[in-house]
mmCIF file with all atom_site columns, C-alpha atoms in Angstrom:
data_model
loop_
_atom_site.group_PDB
_atom_site.id
_atom_site.type_symbol
_atom_site.label_atom_id
_atom_site.label_alt_id
_atom_site.label_comp_id
_atom_site.label_asym_id
_atom_site.label_entity_id
_atom_site.label_seq_id
_atom_site.pdbx_PDB_ins_code
_atom_site.Cartn_x
_atom_site.Cartn_y
_atom_site.Cartn_z
_atom_site.occupancy
_atom_site.B_iso_or_equiv
_atom_site.pdbx_formal_charge
_atom_site.auth_seq_id
_atom_site.auth_comp_id
_atom_site.auth_asym_id
_atom_site.auth_atom_id
_atom_site.pdbx_PDB_model_num
ATOM 1   C CA . GLU A 1 1   ? -5.428  3.784   13.007  1.00 65.00 ? 1   GLU A CA 1
ATOM 2   C CA . VAL A 1 2   ? -8.868  4.305   14.543  1.00 72.00 ? 2   VAL A CA 1
ATOM 3   C CA . LEU A 1 3   ? -10.198 1.106   12.990  1.00 74.00 ? 3   LEU A CA 1
ATOM 4   C CA . ASN A 1 4   ? -7.124  -0.869  14.045  1.00 73.00 ? 4   ASN A CA 1
ATOM 5   C CA . GLU A 1 5   ? -6.282  0.450   17.489  1.00 72.00 ? 5   GLU A CA 1
ATOM 6   C CA . LEU A 1 6   ? -9.701  1.254   18.884  1.00 71.00 ? 6   LEU A CA 1
ATOM 7   C CA . ARG A 1 7   ? -10.771 -2.350  18.283  1.00 73.00 ? 7   ARG A CA 1
ATOM 8   C CA . ALA A 1 8   ? -7.619  -3.661  19.966  1.00 73.00 ? 8   ALA A CA 1
ATOM 9   C CA . ASP A 1 9   ? -6.748  -3.935  23.639  1.00 71.00 ? 9   ASP A CA 1
ATOM 10  C CA . LEU A 1 10  ? -4.520  -0.907  24.184  1.00 72.00 ? 10  LEU A CA 1
ATOM 11  C CA . MET A 1 11  ? -7.014  1.908   23.509  1.00 76.00 ? 11  MET A CA 1
ATOM 12  C CA . ASP A 1 12  ? -10.440 2.742   24.866  1.00 79.00 ? 12  ASP A CA 1
ATOM 13  C CA . VAL A 1 13  ? -13.034 5.488   24.432  1.00 81.00 ? 13  VAL A CA 1
ATOM 14  C CA . THR A 1 14  ? -13.706 8.188   26.990  1.00 80.00 ? 14  THR A CA 1
ATOM 15  C CA . SER A 1 15  ? -17.118 9.268   28.202  1.00 82.00 ? 15  SER A CA 1
ATOM 16  C CA . ASN A 1 16  ? -16.923 12.160  25.720  1.00 86.00 ? 16  ASN A CA 1
ATOM 17  C CA . ALA A 1 17  ? -16.578 9.871   22.662  1.00 84.00 ? 17  ALA A CA 1
ATOM 18  C CA . GLY A 1 18  ? -19.294 10.079  20.053  1.00 83.00 ? 18  GLY A CA 1
ATOM 19  C CA . ALA A 1 19  ? -21.469 7.195   18.941  1.00 87.00 ? 19  ALA A CA 1
ATOM 20  C CA . ASP A 1 20  ? -19.227 6.321   15.954  1.00 84.00 ? 20  ASP A CA 1
ATOM 21  C CA . LEU A 1 21  ? -16.154 5.783   18.131  1.00 85.00 ? 21  LEU A CA 1
ATOM 22  C CA . GLN A 1 22  ? -18.148 3.836   20.710  1.00 85.00 ? 22  GLN A CA 1
ATOM 23  C CA . GLN A 1 23  ? -19.485 1.512   18.005  1.00 83.00 ? 23  GLN A CA 1
ATOM 24  C CA . ILE A 1 24  ? -15.963 0.761   16.774  1.00 82.00 ? 24  ILE A CA 1
ATOM 25  C CA . ASN A 1 25  ? -14.741 0.191   20.326  1.00 83.00 ? 25  ASN A CA 1
ATOM 26  C CA . THR A 1 26  ? -17.488 -2.341  21.013  1.00 83.00 ? 26  THR A CA 1
ATOM 27  C CA . HIS A 1 27  ? -17.250 -4.035  17.587  1.00 82.00 ? 27  HIS A CA 1
ATOM 28  C CA . ASN A 1 28  ? -20.830 -3.007  16.858  1.00 83.00 ? 28  ASN A CA 1
ATOM 29  C CA . VAL A 1 29  ? -20.473 -0.719  13.838  1.00 84.00 ? 29  VAL A CA 1
ATOM 30  C CA . GLN A 1 30  ? -23.748 0.520   12.361  1.00 85.00 ? 30  GLN A CA 1
ATOM 31  C CA . PRO A 1 31  ? -24.413 1.738   8.792   1.00 85.00 ? 31  PRO A CA 1
ATOM 32  C CA . GLY A 1 32  ? -23.387 5.362   8.366   1.00 84.00 ? 32  GLY A CA 1
ATOM 33  C CA . ASN A 1 33  ? -20.438 5.201   10.765  1.00 85.00 ? 33  ASN A CA 1
ATOM 34  C CA . ALA A 1 34  ? -18.038 7.819   9.395   1.00 85.00 ? 34  ALA A CA 1
ATOM 35  C CA . TYR A 1 35  ? -14.915 5.943   10.500  1.00 82.00 ? 35  TYR A CA 1
ATOM 36  C CA . ALA A 1 36  ? -15.969 2.698   8.818   1.00 82.00 ? 36  ALA A CA 1
ATOM 37  C CA . ASP A 1 37  ? -16.326 4.271   5.368   1.00 84.00 ? 37  ASP A CA 1
ATOM 38  C CA . PRO A 1 38  ? -14.079 2.771   2.659   1.00 85.00 ? 38  PRO A CA 1
ATOM 39  C CA . LYS A 1 39  ? -14.489 5.800   0.375   1.00 86.00 ? 39  LYS A CA 1
ATOM 40  C CA . PRO A 1 40  ? -11.450 7.721   1.697   1.00 89.00 ? 40  PRO A CA 1
ATOM 41  C CA . PHE A 1 41  ? -9.268  4.668   0.921   1.00 90.00 ? 41  PHE A CA 1
ATOM 42  C CA . TYR A 1 42  ? -10.710 4.436   -2.565  1.00 91.00 ? 42  TYR A CA 1
ATOM 43  C CA . LYS A 1 43  ? -10.215 8.143   -3.230  1.00 91.00 ? 43  LYS A CA 1
ATOM 44  C CA . VAL A 1 44  ? -6.468  7.645   -2.712  1.00 94.00 ? 44  VAL A CA 1
ATOM 45  C CA . ILE A 1 45  ? -6.502  4.375   -4.702  1.00 95.00 ? 45  ILE A CA 1
ATOM 46  C CA . LEU A 1 46  ? -8.226  6.071   -7.635  1.00 93.00 ? 46  LEU A CA 1
ATOM 47  C CA . ASN A 1 47  ? -5.629  8.850   -7.453  1.00 95.00 ? 47  ASN A CA 1
ATOM 48  C CA . CYS A 1 48  ? -2.932  6.161   -7.631  1.00 96.00 ? 48  CYS A CA 1
ATOM 49  C CA . ASN A 1 49  ? -4.627  4.627   -10.680 1.00 96.00 ? 49  ASN A CA 1
ATOM 50  C CA . ASP A 1 50  ? -4.753  8.046   -12.319 1.00 96.00 ? 50  ASP A CA 1
ATOM 51  C CA . VAL A 1 51  ? -1.085  8.746   -11.589 1.00 97.00 ? 51  VAL A CA 1
ATOM 52  C CA . MET A 1 52  ? -0.029  5.341   -12.945 1.00 97.00 ? 52  MET A CA 1
ATOM 53  C CA . LYS A 1 53  ? -2.074  5.903   -16.115 1.00 97.00 ? 53  LYS A CA 1
ATOM 54  C CA . ASN A 1 54  ? -0.524  9.327   -16.689 1.00 97.00 ? 54  ASN A CA 1
ATOM 55  C CA . LEU A 1 55  ? 3.004   8.135   -15.935 1.00 97.00 ? 55  LEU A CA 1
ATOM 56  C CA . THR A 1 56  ? 2.500   5.570   -18.706 1.00 97.00 ? 56  THR A CA 1
ATOM 57  C CA . ILE A 1 57  ? 1.291   8.285   -21.083 1.00 97.00 ? 57  ILE A CA 1
ATOM 58  C CA . MET A 1 58  ? 4.334   10.427  -20.254 1.00 97.00 ? 58  MET A CA 1
ATOM 59  C CA . HIS A 1 59  ? 6.665   7.479   -20.766 1.00 97.00 ? 59  HIS A CA 1
ATOM 60  C CA . GLN A 1 60  ? 5.114   6.631   -24.123 1.00 97.00 ? 60  GLN A CA 1
ATOM 61  C CA . ALA A 1 61  ? 5.558   10.284  -25.136 1.00 97.00 ? 61  ALA A CA 1
ATOM 62  C CA . HIS A 1 62  ? 9.254   10.054  -24.119 1.00 97.00 ? 62  HIS A CA 1
ATOM 63  C CA . LYS A 1 63  ? 8.817   12.607  -21.341 1.00 97.00 ? 63  LYS A CA 1
ATOM 64  C CA . LEU A 1 64  ? 10.134  10.091  -18.798 1.00 95.00 ? 64  LEU A CA 1
ATOM 65  C CA . THR A 1 65  ? 13.176  7.878   -19.098 1.00 96.00 ? 65  THR A CA 1
ATOM 66  C CA . ASP A 1 66  ? 12.759  4.138   -18.639 1.00 96.00 ? 66  ASP A CA 1
ATOM 67  C CA . ASP A 1 67  ? 14.400  4.308   -15.205 1.00 95.00 ? 67  ASP A CA 1
ATOM 68  C CA . ASP A 1 68  ? 12.315  7.253   -13.971 1.00 95.00 ? 68  ASP A CA 1
ATOM 69  C CA . TYR A 1 69  ? 9.137   5.632   -15.228 1.00 97.00 ? 69  TYR A CA 1
ATOM 70  C CA . ASN A 1 70  ? 9.847   2.206   -13.722 1.00 97.00 ? 70  ASN A CA 1
ATOM 71  C CA . GLN A 1 71  ? 10.821  3.670   -10.355 1.00 95.00 ? 71  GLN A CA 1
ATOM 72  C CA . ARG A 1 72  ? 7.858   6.030   -10.028 1.00 96.00 ? 72  ARG A CA 1
ATOM 73  C CA . TRP A 1 73  ? 5.245   3.654   -11.457 1.00 97.00 ? 73  TRP A CA 1
ATOM 74  C CA . SER A 1 74  ? 6.427   0.914   -9.101  1.00 97.00 ? 74  SER A CA 1
ATOM 75  C CA . ASP A 1 75  ? 6.382   3.262   -6.114  1.00 96.00 ? 75  ASP A CA 1
ATOM 76  C CA . ILE A 1 76  ? 2.777   4.298   -6.736  1.00 97.00 ? 76  ILE A CA 1
ATOM 77  C CA . GLY A 1 77  ? 1.843   0.676   -7.451  1.00 98.00 ? 77  GLY A CA 1
ATOM 78  C CA . ALA A 1 78  ? 3.282   -0.325  -4.066  1.00 98.00 ? 78  ALA A CA 1
ATOM 79  C CA . LEU A 1 79  ? 1.346   2.455   -2.339  1.00 97.00 ? 79  LEU A CA 1
ATOM 80  C CA . ARG A 1 80  ? -1.861  1.245   -3.984  1.00 97.00 ? 80  ARG A CA 1
ATOM 81  C CA . SER A 1 81  ? -1.099  -2.329  -2.918  1.00 98.00 ? 81  SER A CA 1
ATOM 82  C CA . TRP A 1 82  ? -0.596  -1.230  0.692   1.00 97.00 ? 82  TRP A CA 1
ATOM 83  C CA . LEU A 1 83  ? -3.924  0.612   0.619   1.00 96.00 ? 83  LEU A CA 1
ATOM 84  C CA . TYR A 1 84  ? -5.696  -2.441  -0.785  1.00 97.00 ? 84  TYR A CA 1
ATOM 85  C CA . PHE A 1 85  ? -4.111  -4.625  1.890   1.00 97.00 ? 85  PHE A CA 1
ATOM 86  C CA . GLN A 1 86  ? -5.410  -2.273  4.600   1.00 93.00 ? 86  GLN A CA 1
ATOM 87  C CA . LEU A 1 87  ? -8.872  -2.254  3.018   1.00 94.00 ? 87  LEU A CA 1
ATOM 88  C CA . GLY A 1 88  ? -8.892  -6.043  2.867   1.00 95.00 ? 88  GLY A CA 1
ATOM 89  C CA . LEU A 1 89  ? -7.890  -6.322  6.512   1.00 92.00 ? 89  LEU A CA 1
ATOM 90  C CA . GLN A 1 90  ? -10.651 -3.948  7.611   1.00 89.00 ? 90  GLN A CA 1
ATOM 91  C CA . PHE A 1 91  ? -13.537 -4.964  5.353   1.00 90.00 ? 91  PHE A CA 1
ATOM 92  C CA . GLY A 1 92  ? -12.742 -8.550  4.368   1.00 89.00 ? 92  GLY A CA 1
ATOM 93  C CA . GLU A 1 93  ? -14.171 -8.448  0.834   1.00 91.00 ? 93  GLU A CA 1
ATOM 94  C CA . ILE A 1 94  ? -13.572 -5.487  -1.463  1.00 93.00 ? 94  ILE A CA 1
ATOM 95  C CA . PRO A 1 95  ? -13.622 -4.435  -5.145  1.00 92.00 ? 95  PRO A CA 1
ATOM 96  C CA . TYR A 1 96  ? -10.135 -4.514  -6.705  1.00 93.00 ? 96  TYR A CA 1
ATOM 97  C CA . ILE A 1 97  ? -9.853  -1.758  -9.291  1.00 92.00 ? 97  ILE A CA 1
ATOM 98  C CA . THR A 1 98  ? -6.666  -1.021  -11.226 1.00 92.00 ? 98  THR A CA 1
ATOM 99  C CA . GLU A 1 99  ? -8.025  1.266   -13.933 1.00 89.00 ? 99  GLU A CA 1
ATOM 100 C CA . SER A 1 100 ? -8.527  5.012   -13.835 1.00 86.00 ? 100 SER A CA 1
ATOM 101 C CA . ILE A 1 101 ? -12.161 5.965   -13.227 1.00 82.00 ? 101 ILE A CA 1
ATOM 102 C CA . SER A 1 102 ? -13.591 9.421   -12.620 1.00 73.00 ? 102 SER A CA 1
ATOM 103 C CA . ASN A 1 103 ? -16.539 8.649   -10.337 1.00 74.00 ? 103 ASN A CA 1
ATOM 104 C CA . ILE A 1 104 ? -15.967 6.909   -7.021  1.00 74.00 ? 104 ILE A CA 1
ATOM 105 C CA . ASP A 1 105 ? -19.579 5.692   -7.020  1.00 75.00 ? 105 ASP A CA 1
ATOM 106 C CA . ASP A 1 106 ? -18.741 3.501   -10.032 1.00 75.00 ? 106 ASP A CA 1
ATOM 107 C CA . ILE A 1 107 ? -17.048 1.174   -7.540  1.00 75.00 ? 107 ILE A CA 1
ATOM 108 C CA . LYS A 1 108 ? -20.503 -0.032  -6.500  1.00 74.00 ? 108 LYS A CA 1
ATOM 109 C CA . ASN A 1 109 ? -20.957 -1.676  -9.913  1.00 75.00 ? 109 ASN A CA 1
ATOM 110 C CA . THR A 1 110 ? -20.356 -5.276  -8.816  1.00 72.00 ? 110 THR A CA 1
ATOM 111 C CA . SER A 1 111 ? -20.758 -6.642  -12.353 1.00 75.00 ? 111 SER A CA 1
ATOM 112 C CA . LYS A 1 112 ? -17.789 -4.569  -13.525 1.00 80.00 ? 112 LYS A CA 1
ATOM 113 C CA . TYR A 1 113 ? -15.753 -4.701  -10.328 1.00 83.00 ? 113 TYR A CA 1
ATOM 114 C CA . PRO A 1 114 ? -16.249 -8.061  -8.557  1.00 82.00 ? 114 PRO A CA 1
ATOM 115 C CA . ARG A 1 115 ? -15.249 -8.257  -4.927  1.00 90.00 ? 115 ARG A CA 1
ATOM 116 C CA . LEU A 1 116 ? -12.202 -10.189 -3.758  1.00 94.00 ? 116 LEU A CA 1
ATOM 117 C CA . LYS A 1 117 ? -12.068 -11.921 -0.393  1.00 96.00 ? 117 LYS A CA 1
ATOM 118 C CA . LEU A 1 118 ? -8.986  -11.139 1.699   1.00 96.00 ? 118 LEU A CA 1
ATOM 119 C CA . ASP A 1 119 ? -7.147  -14.388 0.927   1.00 96.00 ? 119 ASP A CA 1
ATOM 120 C CA . ASP A 1 120 ? -7.634  -13.927 -2.827  1.00 97.00 ? 120 ASP A CA 1
ATOM 121 C CA . LEU A 1 121 ? -6.742  -10.242 -2.565  1.00 97.00 ? 121 LEU A CA 1
ATOM 122 C CA . VAL A 1 122 ? -3.450  -11.037 -0.828  1.00 98.00 ? 122 VAL A CA 1
ATOM 123 C CA . LYS A 1 123 ? -2.529  -13.536 -3.559  1.00 98.00 ? 123 LYS A CA 1
ATOM 124 C CA . THR A 1 124 ? -3.413  -10.944 -6.217  1.00 97.00 ? 124 THR A CA 1
ATOM 125 C CA . LEU A 1 125 ? -1.258  -8.324  -4.500  1.00 98.00 ? 125 LEU A CA 1
ATOM 126 C CA . ILE A 1 126 ? 1.682   -10.747 -4.216  1.00 98.00 ? 126 ILE A CA 1
ATOM 127 C CA . THR A 1 127 ? 1.491   -11.407 -7.963  1.00 98.00 ? 127 THR A CA 1
ATOM 128 C CA . PHE A 1 128 ? 1.316   -7.677  -8.702  1.00 98.00 ? 128 PHE A CA 1
ATOM 129 C CA . MET A 1 129 ? 4.189   -6.789  -6.369  1.00 98.00 ? 129 MET A CA 1
ATOM 130 C CA . ASN A 1 130 ? 6.423   -9.494  -7.835  1.00 97.00 ? 130 ASN A CA 1
ATOM 131 C CA . ALA A 1 131 ? 5.768   -8.126  -11.327 1.00 98.00 ? 131 ALA A CA 1
ATOM 132 C CA . LEU A 1 132 ? 6.781   -4.545  -10.502 1.00 97.00 ? 132 LEU A CA 1
ATOM 133 C CA . PRO A 1 133 ? 9.517   -3.394  -12.877 1.00 97.00 ? 133 PRO A CA 1
ATOM 134 C CA . TYR A 1 134 ? 11.490  -1.844  -9.991  1.00 95.00 ? 134 TYR A CA 1
ATOM 135 C CA . GLN A 1 135 ? 11.474  -3.318  -6.482  1.00 93.00 ? 135 GLN A CA 1
ATOM 136 C CA . ASP A 1 136 ? 14.424  -1.612  -4.779  1.00 88.00 ? 136 ASP A CA 1
ATOM 137 C CA . PRO A 1 137 ? 14.384  1.701   -2.885  1.00 85.00 ? 137 PRO A CA 1
ATOM 138 C CA . TYR A 1 138 ? 14.899  4.828   -4.957  1.00 85.00 ? 138 TYR A CA 1
ATOM 139 C CA . PRO A 1 139 ? 18.611  5.151   -5.825  1.00 83.00 ? 139 PRO A CA 1
ATOM 140 C CA . ALA A 1 140 ? 20.506  7.920   -4.053  1.00 77.00 ? 140 ALA A CA 1
ATOM 141 C CA . ALA A 1 141 ? 20.918  9.867   -7.309  1.00 82.00 ? 141 ALA A CA 1
ATOM 142 C CA . ASN A 1 142 ? 17.149  10.097  -7.875  1.00 85.00 ? 142 ASN A CA 1
ATOM 143 C CA . SER A 1 143 ? 15.718  13.628  -7.719  1.00 87.00 ? 143 SER A CA 1
ATOM 144 C CA . LEU A 1 144 ? 13.146  12.483  -5.141  1.00 88.00 ? 144 LEU A CA 1
ATOM 145 C CA . ILE A 1 145 ? 15.903  11.704  -2.630  1.00 85.00 ? 145 ILE A CA 1
ATOM 146 C CA . ALA A 1 146 ? 16.685  14.798  -0.565  1.00 86.00 ? 146 ALA A CA 1
ATOM 147 C CA . GLN A 1 147 ? 16.668  16.244  2.936   1.00 87.00 ? 147 GLN A CA 1
ATOM 148 C CA . ILE A 1 148 ? 13.322  17.661  4.119   1.00 88.00 ? 148 ILE A CA 1
ATOM 149 C CA . ASP A 1 149 ? 13.621  19.663  7.323   1.00 89.00 ? 149 ASP A CA 1
ATOM 150 C CA . GLY A 1 150 ? 16.654  17.573  8.201   1.00 83.00 ? 150 GLY A CA 1
ATOM 151 C CA . TYR A 1 151 ? 14.982  14.227  7.508   1.00 81.00 ? 151 TYR A CA 1
ATOM 152 C CA . PRO A 1 152 ? 15.944  11.987  4.574   1.00 79.00 ? 152 PRO A CA 1
ATOM 153 C CA . SER A 1 153 ? 13.047  11.688  2.126   1.00 82.00 ? 153 SER A CA 1
ATOM 154 C CA . LYS A 1 154 ? 14.055  8.091   1.357   1.00 79.00 ? 154 LYS A CA 1
ATOM 155 C CA . ILE A 1 155 ? 12.334  6.849   4.529   1.00 77.00 ? 155 ILE A CA 1
ATOM 156 C CA . LEU A 1 156 ? 9.013   8.378   3.436   1.00 83.00 ? 156 LEU A CA 1
ATOM 157 C CA . PHE A 1 157 ? 8.508   5.898   0.601   1.00 87.00 ? 157 PHE A CA 1
ATOM 158 C CA . ILE A 1 158 ? 7.099   2.390   0.973   1.00 89.00 ? 158 ILE A CA 1
ATOM 159 C CA . ASN A 1 159 ? 9.759   -0.295  1.044   1.00 90.00 ? 159 ASN A CA 1
ATOM 160 C CA . LYS A 1 160 ? 8.372   -2.611  -1.618  1.00 94.00 ? 160 LYS A CA 1
ATOM 161 C CA . LYS A 1 161 ? 10.146  -5.728  -0.378  1.00 93.00 ? 161 LYS A CA 1
ATOM 162 C CA . CYS A 1 162 ? 9.013   -5.115  3.187   1.00 92.00 ? 162 CYS A CA 1
ATOM 163 C CA . LEU A 1 163 ? 5.407   -4.867  1.992   1.00 96.00 ? 163 LEU A CA 1
ATOM 164 C CA . LEU A 1 164 ? 5.898   -8.020  -0.080  1.00 97.00 ? 164 LEU A CA 1
ATOM 165 C CA . GLY A 1 165 ? 7.235   -9.764  3.026   1.00 96.00 ? 165 GLY A CA 1
ATOM 166 C CA . ASP A 1 166 ? 4.101   -8.744  4.945   1.00 97.00 ? 166 ASP A CA 1
ATOM 167 C CA . LEU A 1 167 ? 1.913   -10.142 2.172   1.00 98.00 ? 167 LEU A CA 1
ATOM 168 C CA . TYR A 1 168 ? 3.857   -13.413 2.113   1.00 98.00 ? 168 TYR A CA 1
ATOM 169 C CA . LEU A 1 169 ? 3.506   -13.641 5.885   1.00 97.00 ? 169 LEU A CA 1
ATOM 170 C CA . TRP A 1 170 ? -0.257  -13.121 5.722   1.00 97.00 ? 170 TRP A CA 1
ATOM 171 C CA . ASN A 1 171 ? -0.390  -15.806 3.008   1.00 97.00 ? 171 ASN A CA 1
ATOM 172 C CA . ASN A 1 172 ? 1.347   -18.262 5.392   1.00 97.00 ? 172 ASN A CA 1
ATOM 173 C CA . ASP A 1 173 ? 4.333   -18.413 3.026   1.00 98.00 ? 173 ASP A CA 1
ATOM 174 C CA . TYR A 1 174 ? 6.934   -18.167 5.772   1.00 98.00 ? 174 TYR A CA 1
ATOM 175 C CA . HIS A 1 175 ? 9.836   -19.242 3.560   1.00 98.00 ? 175 HIS A CA 1
ATOM 176 C CA . ASN A 1 176 ? 9.413   -16.423 1.034   1.00 97.00 ? 176 ASN A CA 1
ATOM 177 C CA . ALA A 1 177 ? 8.566   -13.979 3.818   1.00 97.00 ? 177 ALA A CA 1
ATOM 178 C CA . ALA A 1 178 ? 11.889  -14.766 5.524   1.00 97.00 ? 178 ALA A CA 1
ATOM 179 C CA . ILE A 1 179 ? 13.815  -14.430 2.256   1.00 95.00 ? 179 ILE A CA 1
ATOM 180 C CA . THR A 1 180 ? 12.191  -11.080 1.475   1.00 94.00 ? 180 THR A CA 1
ATOM 181 C CA . TYR A 1 181 ? 12.660  -9.642  4.974   1.00 91.00 ? 181 TYR A CA 1
ATOM 182 C CA . LYS A 1 182 ? 16.308  -10.758 4.854   1.00 89.00 ? 182 LYS A CA 1
ATOM 183 C CA . GLN A 1 183 ? 16.755  -8.782  1.632   1.00 87.00 ? 183 GLN A CA 1
ATOM 184 C CA . VAL A 1 184 ? 15.383  -5.695  3.383   1.00 85.00 ? 184 VAL A CA 1
ATOM 185 C CA . MET A 1 185 ? 17.760  -6.088  6.318   1.00 81.00 ? 185 MET A CA 1
ATOM 186 C CA . GLU A 1 186 ? 20.744  -6.629  4.005   1.00 77.00 ? 186 GLU A CA 1
ATOM 187 C CA . THR A 1 187 ? 20.140  -3.568  1.847   1.00 70.00 ? 187 THR A CA 1
ATOM 188 C CA . THR A 1 188 ? 23.409  -1.942  2.926   1.00 63.00 ? 188 THR A CA 1
ATOM 189 C CA . THR A 1 189 ? 25.539  -5.085  2.942   1.00 55.00 ? 189 THR A CA 1
ATOM 190 C CA . ALA A 1 190 ? 27.420  -6.680  0.083   1.00 51.00 ? 190 ALA A CA 1
ATOM 191 C CA . ALA A 1 191 ? 24.310  -8.781  -0.573  1.00 51.00 ? 191 ALA A CA 1
ATOM 192 C CA . GLY A 1 192 ? 22.112  -5.716  -0.996  1.00 52.00 ? 192 GLY A CA 1
ATOM 193 C CA . THR A 1 193 ? 21.765  -2.702  -3.267  1.00 53.00 ? 193 THR A CA 1
ATOM 194 C CA . GLY A 1 194 ? 23.661  -0.178  -1.190  1.00 51.00 ? 194 GLY A CA 1
ATOM 195 C CA . ASP A 1 195 ? 23.025  3.550   -1.684  1.00 52.00 ? 195 ASP A CA 1
ATOM 196 C CA . SER A 1 196 ? 23.189  4.109   2.095   1.00 51.00 ? 196 SER A CA 1
ATOM 197 C CA . TYR A 1 197 ? 19.740  2.701   2.890   1.00 56.00 ? 197 TYR A CA 1
ATOM 198 C CA . ALA A 1 198 ? 20.533  1.655   6.445   1.00 63.00 ? 198 ALA A CA 1
ATOM 199 C CA . TYR A 1 199 ? 17.153  0.165   7.368   1.00 65.00 ? 199 TYR A CA 1
ATOM 200 C CA . TYR A 1 200 ? 18.635  -1.923  10.151  1.00 63.00 ? 200 TYR A CA 1
ATOM 201 C CA . ASP A 1 201 ? 20.434  1.081   11.646  1.00 62.00 ? 201 ASP A CA 1
ATOM 202 C CA . THR A 1 202 ? 17.420  3.372   11.143  1.00 61.00 ? 202 THR A CA 1
ATOM 203 C CA . TYR A 1 203 ? 14.771  1.169   12.720  1.00 60.00 ? 203 TYR A CA 1
ATOM 204 C CA . THR A 1 204 ? 16.682  -0.809  15.378  1.00 61.00 ? 204 THR A CA 1
#
């Protein structure tokens, strides 16, 4: 949010802001700026890679059913894709890593992890998202769907088709973006998957 909003028109720094925030506000970021560090993004991405690897191990050991595996693996894969999209928007050219690695500094190895420009990254993410084994919201019967302090947990998870629509839109593929967004809006109609996911009612 700092990188997005502080460089936009609706926020500004105060006289008390430190040098890092002032640099972002004036589009003059210097090396060492704590807010312009991609490492926190990659820490979460590497956690996603680790979770996806271990979900696969559990599935192969028959500790997860096919449905539970597909739903959870796809959910984490969508989260990772969203993180990569944000990284691409902020930094323009980034390493795309889908394997589990233990040391975040390994990312600097450009021979092993070549950088993707934003346009190529978006195309890569579209291909990945389309190949997910499960693209719908979690079904109502899933154990992850519950009430948390009065709020439905289902709205805490990334809507995979909405993210895919955003990626299509960024790729100037307006036709597929419209189709995908329409699927999101029709989730609770006869054309959708049901299970009381009233996205239109929730977000209108």
